[in-house]
């Protein structure tokens, strides 16, 4: 964790690789529009993990863009495990999120998967705006490191309840991140 010159705690890590990442994302044509194949991947990721939300996320200097996004289709019915009052009060995530919201910027800078079974157990992460604004209580994410060595973004799942992801969750998210990177490489090579 770092501090700014005025002595305030910065909850979002400094990302020195962002300018290089943005150039690579532009060359790949990623990070600025929804992608149906990435949406399908996000839906499969949610199904595999049983999470409410899942994303294929590309990160620039200022924002995160969910090129692939899965949200519950019925936020007030059986798919949403929260009570209807809380569900109505919570804002569904859109395609764009500030860089200081969420945990994916940490994953990109660390270049390692991150498992938060209950974000409230980690003071560094419990104060993130997504906890209060969206009601996020658990997170599982892995970086998308391409053949050039650049961390393009992440895949992740989040839930509104603590989740015992454990080692199986970690292995799943890492395996699916590798699958997504392969899909990106096939596109770059003209295979998709």
Short mmCIF file of the C-alpha atoms (twelve columns), coordinates in Angstrom:
data_MODEL
# 
_entry.id   MODEL 
# 
loop_
_atom_site.group_PDB 
_atom_site.id 
_atom_site.type_symbol 
_atom_site.label_atom_id 
_atom_site.label_alt_id 
_atom_site.label_comp_id 
_atom_site.label_asym_id 
_atom_site.label_seq_id 
_atom_site.Cartn_x 
_atom_site.Cartn_y 
_atom_site.Cartn_z 
_atom_site.pdbx_PDB_model_num 
ATOM 1   C CA . UNK A 1   0.000   0.000   0.000   1 
ATOM 2   C CA . UNK A 2   1.265   3.488   -0.724  1 
ATOM 3   C CA . UNK A 3   0.651   6.958   0.633   1 
ATOM 4   C CA . UNK A 4   0.184   10.186  -1.291  1 
ATOM 5   C CA . UNK A 5   2.348   13.244  -0.494  1 
ATOM 6   C CA . UNK A 6   -0.293  14.630  1.882   1 
ATOM 7   C CA . UNK A 7   -0.101  11.502  4.010   1 
ATOM 8   C CA . UNK A 8   -3.399  9.906   2.951   1 
ATOM 9   C CA . UNK A 9   -3.646  6.187   2.408   1 
ATOM 10  C CA . UNK A 10  -4.102  5.257   -1.245  1 
ATOM 11  C CA . UNK A 11  -6.315  2.197   -1.511  1 
ATOM 12  C CA . UNK A 12  -5.655  1.742   -5.231  1 
ATOM 13  C CA . UNK A 13  -2.100  0.782   -6.171  1 
ATOM 14  C CA . UNK A 14  0.042   2.899   -8.460  1 
ATOM 15  C CA . UNK A 15  0.026   1.345   -11.941 1 
ATOM 16  C CA . UNK A 16  3.215   2.196   -13.803 1 
ATOM 17  C CA . UNK A 17  2.434   -0.237  -16.629 1 
ATOM 18  C CA . UNK A 18  -0.838  1.486   -17.599 1 
ATOM 19  C CA . UNK A 19  0.487   3.500   -20.596 1 
ATOM 20  C CA . UNK A 20  2.058   0.402   -22.167 1 
ATOM 21  C CA . UNK A 21  -1.099  -1.586  -21.445 1 
ATOM 22  C CA . UNK A 22  -3.293  1.019   -23.140 1 
ATOM 23  C CA . UNK A 23  -1.166  0.870   -26.311 1 
ATOM 24  C CA . UNK A 24  -1.362  -2.923  -26.352 1 
ATOM 25  C CA . UNK A 25  -5.134  -2.898  -25.755 1 
ATOM 26  C CA . UNK A 26  -5.584  -0.456  -28.653 1 
ATOM 27  C CA . UNK A 27  -3.525  -2.680  -30.949 1 
ATOM 28  C CA . UNK A 28  -5.711  -5.617  -29.947 1 
ATOM 29  C CA . UNK A 29  -8.937  -3.604  -30.309 1 
ATOM 30  C CA . UNK A 30  -9.910  -4.331  -26.719 1 
ATOM 31  C CA . UNK A 31  -11.149 -2.327  -23.789 1 
ATOM 32  C CA . UNK A 32  -13.594 0.128   -25.288 1 
ATOM 33  C CA . UNK A 33  -16.683 -1.837  -26.311 1 
ATOM 34  C CA . UNK A 34  -18.739 -4.804  -25.126 1 
ATOM 35  C CA . UNK A 35  -17.914 -8.087  -26.792 1 
ATOM 36  C CA . UNK A 36  -20.529 -10.854 -27.134 1 
ATOM 37  C CA . UNK A 37  -17.862 -13.590 -26.931 1 
ATOM 38  C CA . UNK A 38  -16.524 -12.066 -23.713 1 
ATOM 39  C CA . UNK A 39  -20.076 -11.781 -22.352 1 
ATOM 40  C CA . UNK A 40  -20.530 -15.493 -23.066 1 
ATOM 41  C CA . UNK A 41  -17.238 -16.221 -21.315 1 
ATOM 42  C CA . UNK A 42  -18.336 -14.150 -18.296 1 
ATOM 43  C CA . UNK A 43  -21.618 -16.067 -18.139 1 
ATOM 44  C CA . UNK A 44  -19.758 -19.387 -18.221 1 
ATOM 45  C CA . UNK A 45  -17.394 -18.107 -15.518 1 
ATOM 46  C CA . UNK A 46  -20.385 -17.213 -13.314 1 
ATOM 47  C CA . UNK A 47  -21.886 -20.655 -13.894 1 
ATOM 48  C CA . UNK A 48  -18.632 -22.466 -13.085 1 
ATOM 49  C CA . UNK A 49  -18.072 -20.510 -9.863  1 
ATOM 50  C CA . UNK A 50  -21.697 -19.990 -8.835  1 
ATOM 51  C CA . UNK A 51  -21.052 -16.239 -8.432  1 
ATOM 52  C CA . UNK A 52  -23.642 -13.517 -8.988  1 
ATOM 53  C CA . UNK A 53  -21.408 -11.286 -11.107 1 
ATOM 54  C CA . UNK A 54  -18.474 -11.974 -13.402 1 
ATOM 55  C CA . UNK A 55  -16.393 -9.819  -15.686 1 
ATOM 56  C CA . UNK A 56  -13.717 -9.754  -18.366 1 
ATOM 57  C CA . UNK A 57  -12.097 -6.483  -17.394 1 
ATOM 58  C CA . UNK A 58  -9.581  -4.283  -19.231 1 
ATOM 59  C CA . UNK A 59  -7.955  -1.470  -17.264 1 
ATOM 60  C CA . UNK A 60  -6.457  1.825   -18.416 1 
ATOM 61  C CA . UNK A 61  -5.042  4.758   -16.445 1 
ATOM 62  C CA . UNK A 62  -8.432  5.988   -15.215 1 
ATOM 63  C CA . UNK A 63  -11.055 3.312   -15.544 1 
ATOM 64  C CA . UNK A 64  -11.987 -0.305  -15.842 1 
ATOM 65  C CA . UNK A 65  -14.036 -1.506  -18.796 1 
ATOM 66  C CA . UNK A 66  -16.025 -4.730  -18.600 1 
ATOM 67  C CA . UNK A 67  -15.857 -6.016  -22.188 1 
ATOM 68  C CA . UNK A 68  -17.448 -9.186  -20.837 1 
ATOM 69  C CA . UNK A 69  -20.100 -8.921  -18.153 1 
ATOM 70  C CA . UNK A 70  -22.520 -11.263 -16.450 1 
ATOM 71  C CA . UNK A 71  -25.086 -9.921  -13.991 1 
ATOM 72  C CA . UNK A 72  -28.055 -11.794 -12.555 1 
ATOM 73  C CA . UNK A 73  -30.923 -11.750 -15.041 1 
ATOM 74  C CA . UNK A 74  -33.507 -11.447 -12.265 1 
ATOM 75  C CA . UNK A 75  -32.048 -9.178  -9.589  1 
ATOM 76  C CA . UNK A 76  -35.240 -9.276  -7.514  1 
ATOM 77  C CA . UNK A 77  -36.180 -12.913 -7.892  1 
ATOM 78  C CA . UNK A 78  -34.606 -16.283 -7.322  1 
ATOM 79  C CA . UNK A 79  -31.237 -15.510 -8.906  1 
ATOM 80  C CA . UNK A 80  -30.452 -12.727 -6.437  1 
ATOM 81  C CA . UNK A 81  -29.805 -14.161 -2.982  1 
ATOM 82  C CA . UNK A 82  -30.219 -10.790 -1.227  1 
ATOM 83  C CA . UNK A 83  -33.550 -9.608  0.115   1 
ATOM 84  C CA . UNK A 84  -35.629 -7.528  -2.356  1 
ATOM 85  C CA . UNK A 85  -35.174 -4.289  -0.413  1 
ATOM 86  C CA . UNK A 86  -31.391 -4.558  -0.469  1 
ATOM 87  C CA . UNK A 87  -31.472 -5.618  -4.130  1 
ATOM 88  C CA . UNK A 88  -33.510 -2.562  -5.067  1 
ATOM 89  C CA . UNK A 89  -31.126 -0.281  -3.184  1 
ATOM 90  C CA . UNK A 90  -27.960 -1.706  -4.736  1 
ATOM 91  C CA . UNK A 91  -26.768 -0.413  -8.082  1 
ATOM 92  C CA . UNK A 92  -26.032 -3.068  -10.670 1 
ATOM 93  C CA . UNK A 93  -22.540 -2.701  -12.073 1 
ATOM 94  C CA . UNK A 94  -22.375 -1.220  -15.561 1 
ATOM 95  C CA . UNK A 95  -19.646 -1.611  -18.156 1 
ATOM 96  C CA . UNK A 96  -17.408 1.154   -16.788 1 
ATOM 97  C CA . UNK A 97  -16.042 1.501   -13.282 1 
ATOM 98  C CA . UNK A 98  -13.559 3.972   -11.827 1 
ATOM 99  C CA . UNK A 99  -10.071 2.601   -11.343 1 
ATOM 100 C CA . UNK A 100 -10.306 3.180   -7.591  1 
ATOM 101 C CA . UNK A 101 -13.386 0.953   -7.294  1 
ATOM 102 C CA . UNK A 102 -13.016 -2.787  -6.955  1 
ATOM 103 C CA . UNK A 103 -10.088 -5.135  -6.662  1 
ATOM 104 C CA . UNK A 104 -9.011  -5.776  -10.258 1 
ATOM 105 C CA . UNK A 105 -6.461  -2.912  -10.273 1 
ATOM 106 C CA . UNK A 106 -4.685  -4.713  -7.411  1 
ATOM 107 C CA . UNK A 107 -4.624  -7.939  -9.412  1 
ATOM 108 C CA . UNK A 108 -3.172  -6.183  -12.468 1 
ATOM 109 C CA . UNK A 109 -0.441  -4.396  -10.517 1 
ATOM 110 C CA . UNK A 110 0.426   -7.478  -8.415  1 
ATOM 111 C CA . UNK A 111 0.192   -9.736  -11.495 1 
ATOM 112 C CA . UNK A 112 -1.221  -12.466 -9.247  1 
ATOM 113 C CA . UNK A 113 -4.631  -13.930 -8.578  1 
ATOM 114 C CA . UNK A 114 -6.481  -12.542 -5.571  1 
ATOM 115 C CA . UNK A 115 -8.880  -14.482 -3.362  1 
ATOM 116 C CA . UNK A 116 -11.041 -12.535 -0.902  1 
ATOM 117 C CA . UNK A 117 -13.529 -14.891 0.687   1 
ATOM 118 C CA . UNK A 118 -14.930 -12.063 2.825   1 
ATOM 119 C CA . UNK A 119 -13.605 -8.612  1.957   1 
ATOM 120 C CA . UNK A 120 -14.471 -7.399  5.461   1 
ATOM 121 C CA . UNK A 121 -11.684 -9.617  6.809   1 
ATOM 122 C CA . UNK A 122 -9.067  -7.485  5.016   1 
ATOM 123 C CA . UNK A 123 -8.832  -3.839  6.160   1 
ATOM 124 C CA . UNK A 124 -6.957  -2.939  2.959   1 
ATOM 125 C CA . UNK A 125 -9.909  -4.107  0.858   1 
ATOM 126 C CA . UNK A 126 -12.898 -3.604  3.177   1 
ATOM 127 C CA . UNK A 127 -12.882 0.166   2.613   1 
ATOM 128 C CA . UNK A 128 -13.247 -0.123  -1.149  1 
ATOM 129 C CA . UNK A 129 -16.281 1.792   -2.507  1 
ATOM 130 C CA . UNK A 130 -17.811 -1.363  -4.052  1 
ATOM 131 C CA . UNK A 131 -18.424 -2.739  -0.576  1 
ATOM 132 C CA . UNK A 132 -20.922 -0.021  0.343   1 
ATOM 133 C CA . UNK A 133 -22.109 1.049   -3.132  1 
ATOM 134 C CA . UNK A 134 -22.776 -2.399  -4.615  1 
ATOM 135 C CA . UNK A 135 -22.678 -4.649  -1.555  1 
ATOM 136 C CA . UNK A 136 -19.707 -6.760  -2.646  1 
ATOM 137 C CA . UNK A 137 -18.571 -9.197  0.039   1 
ATOM 138 C CA . UNK A 138 -16.335 -11.629 -1.868  1 
ATOM 139 C CA . UNK A 139 -13.974 -11.458 -4.835  1 
ATOM 140 C CA . UNK A 140 -11.986 -13.910 -6.924  1 
ATOM 141 C CA . UNK A 141 -9.853  -12.610 -9.790  1 
ATOM 142 C CA . UNK A 142 -6.821  -13.408 -11.945 1 
ATOM 143 C CA . UNK A 143 -4.706  -11.308 -14.308 1 
ATOM 144 C CA . UNK A 144 -4.784  -11.661 -18.079 1 
ATOM 145 C CA . UNK A 145 -1.068  -11.657 -18.911 1 
ATOM 146 C CA . UNK A 146 -0.552  -11.888 -22.652 1 
ATOM 147 C CA . UNK A 147 2.366   -13.167 -24.723 1 
ATOM 148 C CA . UNK A 148 4.128   -9.790  -24.506 1 
ATOM 149 C CA . UNK A 149 4.169   -10.001 -20.703 1 
ATOM 150 C CA . UNK A 150 1.635   -7.203  -20.270 1 
ATOM 151 C CA . UNK A 151 -1.200  -7.626  -17.777 1 
ATOM 152 C CA . UNK A 152 -4.102  -6.507  -20.000 1 
ATOM 153 C CA . UNK A 153 -6.750  -6.773  -17.320 1 
ATOM 154 C CA . UNK A 154 -8.491  -9.478  -15.343 1 
ATOM 155 C CA . UNK A 155 -11.262 -11.963 -15.201 1 
ATOM 156 C CA . UNK A 156 -13.126 -11.921 -11.926 1 
ATOM 157 C CA . UNK A 157 -16.199 -12.970 -10.055 1 
ATOM 158 C CA . UNK A 158 -17.823 -11.156 -7.153  1 
ATOM 159 C CA . UNK A 159 -20.659 -11.944 -4.827  1 
ATOM 160 C CA . UNK A 160 -22.780 -10.203 -2.234  1 
ATOM 161 C CA . UNK A 161 -22.128 -12.920 0.343   1 
ATOM 162 C CA . UNK A 162 -18.869 -14.292 1.720   1 
ATOM 163 C CA . UNK A 163 -17.759 -17.279 -0.363  1 
ATOM 164 C CA . UNK A 164 -15.364 -20.072 0.617   1 
ATOM 165 C CA . UNK A 165 -13.407 -19.970 -2.685  1 
ATOM 166 C CA . UNK A 166 -10.357 -21.774 -1.248  1 
ATOM 167 C CA . UNK A 167 -7.736  -23.463 -3.403  1 
ATOM 168 C CA . UNK A 168 -10.350 -24.868 -5.837  1 
ATOM 169 C CA . UNK A 169 -11.563 -21.336 -6.560  1 
ATOM 170 C CA . UNK A 170 -8.006  -20.118 -7.045  1 
ATOM 171 C CA . UNK A 171 -7.205  -22.927 -9.470  1 
ATOM 172 C CA . UNK A 172 -10.460 -22.352 -11.370 1 
ATOM 173 C CA . UNK A 173 -9.913  -18.615 -11.825 1 
ATOM 174 C CA . UNK A 174 -6.292  -19.119 -12.914 1 
ATOM 175 C CA . UNK A 175 -7.276  -21.812 -15.396 1 
ATOM 176 C CA . UNK A 176 -10.060 -19.694 -16.856 1 
ATOM 177 C CA . UNK A 177 -7.726  -16.684 -17.098 1 
ATOM 178 C CA . UNK A 178 -5.349  -18.810 -19.178 1 
ATOM 179 C CA . UNK A 179 -8.290  -19.813 -21.372 1 
ATOM 180 C CA . UNK A 180 -9.251  -16.152 -21.890 1 
ATOM 181 C CA . UNK A 181 -5.653  -15.223 -22.780 1 
ATOM 182 C CA . UNK A 182 -5.641  -18.054 -25.345 1 
ATOM 183 C CA . UNK A 183 -8.858  -16.644 -26.818 1 
ATOM 184 C CA . UNK A 184 -7.267  -13.175 -27.076 1 
ATOM 185 C CA . UNK A 185 -4.177  -14.651 -28.768 1 
ATOM 186 C CA . UNK A 186 -6.314  -16.576 -31.270 1 
ATOM 187 C CA . UNK A 187 -8.073  -13.336 -32.169 1 
ATOM 188 C CA . UNK A 188 -4.766  -11.564 -32.606 1 
ATOM 189 C CA . UNK A 189 -3.546  -14.375 -34.835 1 
ATOM 190 C CA . UNK A 190 -6.729  -14.210 -36.925 1 
ATOM 191 C CA . UNK A 191 -8.187  -17.477 -35.611 1 
ATOM 192 C CA . UNK A 192 -11.454 -16.010 -34.281 1 
# 
